[in-house]
PDB file of C-alpha atoms in Angstrom:
ATOM      1  CA  MET A   1     -29.257 -16.540 -19.922  1.00 76.00           C
ATOM      2  CA  GLU A   2     -26.311 -13.961 -21.972  1.00 84.00           C
ATOM      3  CA  HIS A   3     -24.045 -12.190 -19.017  1.00 94.00           C
ATOM      4  CA  LEU A   4     -22.798  -9.059 -19.740  1.00 96.00           C
ATOM      5  CA  LYS A   5     -19.736  -8.059 -18.059  1.00 97.00           C
ATOM      6  CA  THR A   6     -19.684  -3.994 -17.658  1.00 98.00           C
ATOM      7  CA  PHE A   7     -16.173  -3.352 -17.126  1.00 98.00           C
ATOM      8  CA  LEU A   8     -15.606  -0.269 -14.005  1.00 98.00           C
ATOM      9  CA  SER A   9     -12.045   1.300 -12.214  1.00 98.00           C
ATOM     10  CA  ASP A  10     -11.632   3.551  -9.962  1.00 96.00           C
ATOM     11  CA  THR A  11      -8.764   4.119  -8.392  1.00 95.00           C
ATOM     12  CA  VAL A  12      -7.095   5.063  -4.667  1.00 91.00           C
ATOM     13  CA  THR A  13      -4.108   6.617  -3.502  1.00 88.00           C
ATOM     14  CA  TYR A  14      -2.277   4.272  -0.480  1.00 81.00           C
ATOM     15  CA  ASN A  15       0.521   5.840   1.347  1.00 80.00           C
ATOM     16  CA  LYS A  16       0.173   9.221  -0.596  1.00 81.00           C
ATOM     17  CA  ASP A  17       2.538   8.042  -4.023  1.00 84.00           C
ATOM     18  CA  ILE A  18       0.846   4.440  -4.760  1.00 90.00           C
ATOM     19  CA  ASN A  19      -2.475   4.204  -6.899  1.00 94.00           C
ATOM     20  CA  ILE A  20      -4.252   1.603  -6.260  1.00 96.00           C
ATOM     21  CA  ILE A  21      -6.246   0.651  -9.032  1.00 97.00           C
ATOM     22  CA  ILE A  22      -9.974  -1.395  -8.837  1.00 98.00           C
ATOM     23  CA  GLU A  23     -11.364  -2.970 -11.678  1.00 98.00           C
ATOM     24  CA  GLY A  24     -13.907  -5.530 -13.605  1.00 98.00           C
ATOM     25  CA  PRO A  25     -14.539  -7.623 -14.150  1.00 98.00           C
ATOM     26  CA  VAL A  26     -11.381  -8.117 -15.447  1.00 98.00           C
ATOM     27  CA  ASN A  27     -11.161 -11.302 -18.199  1.00 98.00           C
ATOM     28  CA  SER A  28      -8.666 -14.997 -18.311  1.00 98.00           C
ATOM     29  CA  ASP A  29      -6.210 -13.254 -19.924  1.00 98.00           C
ATOM     30  CA  GLU A  30      -5.538  -9.638 -18.431  1.00 98.00           C
ATOM     31  CA  LEU A  31      -5.439 -12.077 -15.076  1.00 98.00           C
ATOM     32  CA  LYS A  32      -3.128 -14.549 -16.479  1.00 98.00           C
ATOM     33  CA  LYS A  33      -1.085 -10.742 -17.482  1.00 98.00           C
ATOM     34  CA  MET A  34      -0.802 -10.219 -13.389  1.00 98.00           C
ATOM     35  CA  THR A  35       1.127 -11.558 -10.690  1.00 98.00           C
ATOM     36  CA  PHE A  36      -0.256 -12.666  -7.059  1.00 98.00           C
ATOM     37  CA  ASP A  37       0.330 -11.271  -3.998  1.00 97.00           C
ATOM     38  CA  GLU A  38       1.886 -14.061  -1.228  1.00 96.00           C
ATOM     39  CA  GLY A  39      -0.618 -12.389   1.667  1.00 94.00           C
ATOM     40  CA  LEU A  40      -3.158 -13.884  -0.184  1.00 96.00           C
ATOM     41  CA  ASN A  41      -3.792 -17.350   1.343  1.00 91.00           C
ATOM     42  CA  SER A  42      -6.692 -17.507   3.080  1.00 87.00           C
ATOM     43  CA  PHE A  43      -8.199 -20.149   0.825  1.00 88.00           C
ATOM     44  CA  ARG A  44      -5.909 -21.927  -0.051  1.00 91.00           C
ATOM     45  CA  VAL A  45      -1.923 -21.232  -0.986  1.00 96.00           C
ATOM     46  CA  PRO A  46      -1.086 -18.574  -3.626  1.00 96.00           C
ATOM     47  CA  LYS A  47      -0.461 -20.038  -6.577  1.00 97.00           C
ATOM     48  CA  GLU A  48      -3.810 -22.081  -6.779  1.00 97.00           C
ATOM     49  CA  GLN A  49      -6.488 -19.613  -6.069  1.00 97.00           C
ATOM     50  CA  PHE A  50      -4.931 -17.427  -8.688  1.00 98.00           C
ATOM     51  CA  GLU A  51      -4.816 -20.590 -10.588  1.00 98.00           C
ATOM     52  CA  ALA A  52      -8.912 -20.645  -9.095  1.00 97.00           C
ATOM     53  CA  ILE A  53      -9.979 -16.837 -10.062  1.00 97.00           C
ATOM     54  CA  ILE A  54      -8.770 -17.616 -14.072  1.00 98.00           C
ATOM     55  CA  GLU A  55     -10.407 -20.201 -13.629  1.00 98.00           C
ATOM     56  CA  ILE A  56     -13.733 -18.321 -12.742  1.00 98.00           C
ATOM     57  CA  ALA A  57     -12.580 -15.277 -15.419  1.00 98.00           C
ATOM     58  CA  GLU A  58     -13.495 -17.801 -18.160  1.00 98.00           C
ATOM     59  CA  LEU A  59     -16.823 -18.965 -17.128  1.00 97.00           C
ATOM     60  CA  PRO A  60     -19.945 -17.781 -18.531  1.00 97.00           C
ATOM     61  CA  GLU A  61     -20.627 -15.716 -15.422  1.00 97.00           C
ATOM     62  CA  GLY A  62     -17.509 -15.434 -13.356  1.00 98.00           C
ATOM     63  CA  ARG A  63     -16.702 -11.930 -12.838  1.00 98.00           C
ATOM     64  CA  ILE A  64     -13.505 -11.579 -11.226  1.00 98.00           C
ATOM     65  CA  ILE A  65     -13.146  -7.647  -9.382  1.00 98.00           C
ATOM     66  CA  ILE A  66      -9.573  -6.902  -8.379  1.00 98.00           C
ATOM     67  CA  ALA A  67      -7.563  -5.273  -6.313  1.00 98.00           C
ATOM     68  CA  ARG A  68      -4.099  -4.600  -7.523  1.00 98.00           C
ATOM     69  CA  ILE A  69      -0.442  -2.041  -7.681  1.00 97.00           C
ATOM     70  CA  ASP A  70       0.497  -1.623 -11.429  1.00 96.00           C
ATOM     71  CA  GLN A  71       0.232  -5.599 -11.942  1.00 98.00           C
ATOM     72  CA  HIS A  72       0.475  -6.744  -9.508  1.00 98.00           C
ATOM     73  CA  ILE A  73      -3.135  -8.408  -7.111  1.00 98.00           C
ATOM     74  CA  ILE A  74      -3.757  -6.928  -3.389  1.00 97.00           C
ATOM     75  CA  GLY A  75      -7.350  -8.348  -3.419  1.00 98.00           C
ATOM     76  CA  TYR A  76      -9.965  -9.711  -4.882  1.00 98.00           C
ATOM     77  CA  THR A  77     -13.360 -11.189  -5.106  1.00 98.00           C
ATOM     78  CA  THR A  78     -15.241 -13.122  -7.038  1.00 98.00           C
ATOM     79  CA  TYR A  79     -18.594 -13.240  -8.851  1.00 98.00           C
ATOM     80  CA  LEU A  80     -20.695 -17.104 -10.081  1.00 98.00           C
ATOM     81  CA  TYR A  81     -23.234 -19.968  -9.918  1.00 98.00           C
ATOM     82  CA  PRO A  82     -23.560 -21.334  -6.336  1.00 96.00           C
ATOM     83  CA  ASP A  83     -21.663 -24.151  -5.827  1.00 93.00           C
ATOM     84  CA  PRO A  84     -23.642 -27.578  -7.395  1.00 93.00           C
ATOM     85  CA  LEU A  85     -23.676 -29.090  -3.488  1.00 90.00           C
ATOM     86  CA  GLU A  86     -25.376 -25.997  -1.447  1.00 92.00           C
ATOM     87  CA  ARG A  87     -28.781 -26.540  -1.486  1.00 94.00           C
ATOM     88  CA  TRP A  88     -28.385 -22.382  -3.464  1.00 96.00           C
ATOM     89  CA  SER A  89     -27.900 -23.970  -6.464  1.00 95.00           C
ATOM     90  CA  ASP A  90     -31.294 -26.166  -6.555  1.00 94.00           C
ATOM     91  CA  GLY A  91     -33.103 -25.223  -9.466  1.00 91.00           C
ATOM     92  CA  ASN A  92     -30.737 -23.062 -11.402  1.00 93.00           C
ATOM     93  CA  LEU A  93     -32.098 -19.927 -11.044  1.00 96.00           C
ATOM     94  CA  PRO A  94     -29.572 -18.079 -13.139  1.00 97.00           C
ATOM     95  CA  TYR A  95     -30.334 -14.946 -11.462  1.00 97.00           C
ATOM     96  CA  ILE A  96     -28.550 -16.257  -8.899  1.00 98.00           C
ATOM     97  CA  LEU A  97     -25.382 -15.405  -8.535  1.00 98.00           C
ATOM     98  CA  GLU A  98     -22.722 -15.913  -4.882  1.00 98.00           C
ATOM     99  CA  LEU A  99     -19.769 -13.655  -3.598  1.00 97.00           C
ATOM    100  CA  GLY A 100     -17.523 -16.658  -3.557  1.00 93.00           C
ATOM    101  CA  ALA A 101     -15.174 -14.570  -1.864  1.00 93.00           C
ATOM    102  CA  ILE A 102     -13.834 -11.630  -0.926  1.00 94.00           C
ATOM    103  CA  GLU A 103      -9.286 -10.949  -0.428  1.00 95.00           C
ATOM    104  CA  LEU A 104      -7.184  -8.915   0.770  1.00 95.00           C
ATOM    105  CA  SER A 105      -3.139  -9.120   1.402  1.00 95.00           C
ATOM    106  CA  LEU A 106      -3.278  -8.159   5.306  1.00 90.00           C
ATOM    107  CA  LYS A 107      -0.699  -4.983   5.002  1.00 89.00           C
ATOM    108  CA  TYR A 108      -3.919  -3.126   2.739  1.00 91.00           C
ATOM    109  CA  ARG A 109      -6.502  -4.445   4.756  1.00 87.00           C
ATOM    110  CA  LYS A 110      -7.256  -1.694   6.797  1.00 81.00           C
ATOM    111  CA  TYR A 111      -8.067   1.454   3.035  1.00 86.00           C
ATOM    112  CA  GLY A 112     -11.295   0.432   3.390  1.00 91.00           C
ATOM    113  CA  LEU A 113     -10.642  -1.535  -0.129  1.00 95.00           C
ATOM    114  CA  GLY A 114     -13.823  -4.378   0.506  1.00 94.00           C
ATOM    115  CA  LYS A 115     -16.300  -1.657   0.992  1.00 95.00           C
ATOM    116  CA  LYS A 116     -14.630  -0.081  -2.376  1.00 96.00           C
ATOM    117  CA  MET A 117     -15.062  -3.975  -4.332  1.00 97.00           C
ATOM    118  CA  LEU A 118     -17.803  -4.791  -3.702  1.00 97.00           C
ATOM    119  CA  LYS A 119     -19.164  -0.807  -4.141  1.00 97.00           C
ATOM    120  CA  LEU A 120     -17.626  -0.358  -7.801  1.00 98.00           C
ATOM    121  CA  ALA A 121     -19.213  -4.563  -8.897  1.00 97.00           C
ATOM    122  CA  MET A 122     -22.500  -3.360  -7.789  1.00 98.00           C
ATOM    123  CA  LYS A 123     -22.865  -0.308 -10.061  1.00 97.00           C
ATOM    124  CA  ALA A 124     -22.399  -2.752 -12.821  1.00 98.00           C
ATOM    125  CA  PRO A 125     -25.884  -1.899 -14.835  1.00 98.00           C
ATOM    126  CA  GLU A 126     -26.708  -6.041 -15.263  1.00 98.00           C
ATOM    127  CA  MET A 127     -26.618  -6.523 -11.325  1.00 98.00           C
ATOM    128  CA  GLU A 128     -29.785  -5.237 -10.681  1.00 98.00           C
ATOM    129  CA  ASP A 129     -30.677  -8.411 -13.124  1.00 98.00           C
ATOM    130  CA  PHE A 130     -29.478 -10.694 -10.072  1.00 98.00           C
ATOM    131  CA  ILE A 131     -30.402 -11.700  -6.889  1.00 98.00           C
ATOM    132  CA  VAL A 132     -26.445 -10.885  -5.081  1.00 98.00           C
ATOM    133  CA  ILE A 133     -25.735 -13.695  -1.559  1.00 98.00           C
ATOM    134  CA  THR A 134     -22.776 -14.449   0.419  1.00 97.00           C
ATOM    135  CA  THR A 135     -23.118 -17.200   2.934  1.00 96.00           C
ATOM    136  CA  GLU A 136     -20.455 -16.299   6.286  1.00 94.00           C
ATOM    137  CA  TYR A 137     -18.737 -18.844   7.545  1.00 92.00           C
ATOM    138  CA  TYR A 138     -17.239 -17.493  10.585  1.00 91.00           C
ATOM    139  CA  TRP A 139     -14.610 -20.144   9.808  1.00 86.00           C
ATOM    140  CA  HIS A 140     -13.276 -18.295   6.926  1.00 85.00           C
ATOM    141  CA  TRP A 141     -12.679 -15.248   9.123  1.00 87.00           C
ATOM    142  CA  ASP A 142      -8.848 -14.791   9.727  1.00 82.00           C
ATOM    143  CA  LEU A 143      -9.651 -14.609  13.584  1.00 86.00           C
ATOM    144  CA  LYS A 144      -6.186 -15.406  13.935  1.00 83.00           C
ATOM    145  CA  ASN A 145      -5.006 -11.651  12.566  1.00 80.00           C
ATOM    146  CA  SER A 146      -7.360  -9.671  13.380  1.00 83.00           C
ATOM    147  CA  GLY A 147      -7.419 -10.665  17.190  1.00 88.00           C
ATOM    148  CA  LEU A 148     -10.906 -10.009  16.849  1.00 89.00           C
ATOM    149  CA  ASP A 149     -13.445 -12.358  18.183  1.00 92.00           C
ATOM    150  CA  VAL A 150     -16.052 -14.169  15.925  1.00 92.00           C
ATOM    151  CA  TYR A 151     -18.853 -11.398  17.064  1.00 94.00           C
ATOM    152  CA  GLN A 152     -16.437  -8.632  16.018  1.00 94.00           C
ATOM    153  CA  TYR A 153     -15.647  -9.913  13.099  1.00 92.00           C
ATOM    154  CA  GLN A 154     -19.063 -10.438  12.038  1.00 94.00           C
ATOM    155  CA  LYS A 155     -20.353  -6.910  12.882  1.00 94.00           C
ATOM    156  CA  ILE A 156     -16.680  -6.049  10.486  1.00 91.00           C
ATOM    157  CA  MET A 157     -17.847  -8.401   7.675  1.00 92.00           C
ATOM    158  CA  HIS A 158     -21.464  -7.008   8.136  1.00 96.00           C
ATOM    159  CA  LYS A 159     -21.077  -3.572   7.826  1.00 94.00           C
ATOM    160  CA  MET A 160     -18.773  -3.662   4.651  1.00 93.00           C
ATOM    161  CA  MET A 161     -21.005  -5.945   2.585  1.00 96.00           C
ATOM    162  CA  ALA A 162     -23.177  -3.419   3.690  1.00 96.00           C
ATOM    163  CA  GLU A 163     -21.908  -1.543   1.568  1.00 93.00           C
ATOM    164  CA  GLY A 164     -22.364  -3.504  -1.516  1.00 95.00           C
ATOM    165  CA  GLY A 165     -25.997  -3.451  -0.562  1.00 97.00           C
ATOM    166  CA  LEU A 166     -26.209  -6.954   0.928  1.00 97.00           C
ATOM    167  CA  GLU A 167     -28.164  -7.333   4.009  1.00 97.00           C
ATOM    168  CA  VAL A 168     -28.756 -10.391   6.314  1.00 97.00           C
ATOM    169  CA  PHE A 169     -31.477 -12.683   5.099  1.00 98.00           C
ATOM    170  CA  ALA A 170     -32.819 -15.718   7.459  1.00 97.00           C
ATOM    171  CA  THR A 171     -32.389 -19.057   6.737  1.00 97.00           C
ATOM    172  CA  ASP A 172     -33.049 -23.006   8.373  1.00 96.00           C
ATOM    173  CA  ASP A 173     -29.465 -23.630   6.321  1.00 95.00           C
ATOM    174  CA  PRO A 174     -27.939 -26.308   8.690  1.00 94.00           C
ATOM    175  CA  GLU A 175     -24.549 -25.228   7.888  1.00 93.00           C
ATOM    176  CA  ILE A 176     -25.281 -21.723   8.320  1.00 95.00           C
ATOM    177  CA  ILE A 177     -27.802 -21.800  11.306  1.00 95.00           C
ATOM    178  CA  SER A 178     -24.897 -24.145  12.615  1.00 95.00           C
ATOM    179  CA  HIS A 179     -23.087 -20.895  14.671  1.00 95.00           C
ATOM    180  CA  PRO A 180     -24.626 -17.926  15.612  1.00 95.00           C
ATOM    181  CA  ALA A 181     -22.611 -15.842  13.680  1.00 95.00           C
ATOM    182  CA  ASN A 182     -23.538 -17.591  10.420  1.00 96.00           C
ATOM    183  CA  SER A 183     -25.108 -15.802   8.241  1.00 96.00           C
ATOM    184  CA  LEU A 184     -27.108 -15.564   4.695  1.00 97.00           C
ATOM    185  CA  MET A 185     -26.857 -11.980   2.646  1.00 98.00           C
ATOM    186  CA  ALA A 186     -28.390 -11.009   0.176  1.00 98.00           C
ATOM    187  CA  ARG A 187     -28.913  -7.931  -2.331  1.00 98.00           C
ATOM    188  CA  ILE A 188     -32.187  -8.065  -4.246  1.00 98.00           C
ATOM    189  CA  GLY A 189     -32.077  -6.552  -7.762  1.00 98.00           C
ATOM    190  CA  LYS A 190     -34.430  -3.368  -8.765  1.00 98.00           C
ATOM    191  CA  ASN A 191     -35.131  -5.723 -11.905  1.00 98.00           C
ATOM    192  CA  ILE A 192     -35.594  -8.780  -9.582  1.00 98.00           C
ATOM    193  CA  LYS A 193     -39.774 -10.048 -10.356  1.00 98.00           C
ATOM    194  CA  GLN A 194     -42.282 -11.445  -7.735  1.00 98.00           C
ATOM    195  CA  GLU A 195     -41.547 -14.596  -8.586  1.00 98.00           C
ATOM    196  CA  GLN A 196     -38.149 -15.140  -8.482  1.00 98.00           C
ATOM    197  CA  MET A 197     -38.298 -13.716  -4.874  1.00 98.00           C
ATOM    198  CA  GLU A 198     -40.652 -16.475  -4.305  1.00 97.00           C
ATOM    199  CA  ALA A 199     -38.482 -18.688  -5.142  1.00 97.00           C
ATOM    200  CA  PHE A 200     -35.513 -17.270  -3.838  1.00 97.00           C
ATOM    201  CA  ASP A 201     -37.984 -17.988   0.203  1.00 97.00           C
ATOM    202  CA  GLN A 202     -37.629 -21.689  -0.563  1.00 95.00           C
ATOM    203  CA  LEU A 203     -34.110 -22.151  -1.150  1.00 96.00           C
ATOM    204  CA  ARG A 204     -34.395 -20.078   1.805  1.00 96.00           C
ATOM    205  CA  PHE A 205     -36.848 -21.935   3.688  1.00 96.00           C
ATOM    206  CA  MET A 206     -36.538 -26.125   2.900  1.00 89.00           C
ATOM    207  CA  ASN A 207     -37.219 -27.844   6.134  1.00 78.00           C
ATOM    208  CA  ARG A 208     -39.459 -25.314   6.675  1.00 61.00           C
ATOM    209  CA  PHE A 209     -42.245 -28.276   7.642  1.00 53.00           C
ATOM    210  CA  PHE A 210     -40.218 -29.659   9.317  1.00 45.00           C
ATOM    211  CA  PHE A 211     -40.813 -27.721  12.587  1.00 43.00           C
TER     212      PHE A 211
END
């Protein structure tokens, strides 16, 4: 499958005189010219996370959308094929992409940048050829800094993901059903065929015969 990557960009004014650029997909060569905010530490230490998103950008299907001030990255989202250890990779379906991570540095979280990164990513015409999924697990959420409980945070995540066209889908995936705050969300591209949707449904319910 050929992976087209239509570059898109938008500008947001922050504190009246500071412009935040939202853009992508950004390739690895461009990322290497930038710096990475120390507040981007939700998944691992910033240096290692920066290396991880550069590696994703080098994948044929990898897509990195960033929010930056000058050449300094303050937020990002990643899109790539699902982890081989997860059920979503079964069958190696080339039209299923996973929104693997979305993160903003703490001081920039109140300005709707996450929604804007999601919206920009989905504007690329080639995204209509994909089912984009995301698995929302409460243990990945920054409950400590937000001051929210899991259900309040879940509501915020669902609302933000909806800005990118993602909606909640039922599943029997053990990790997702292990806690009611967890969820599977997906955006079905306009060019997805019936048989592709049926294959996705089979991934969602792999244990149906055991109930």
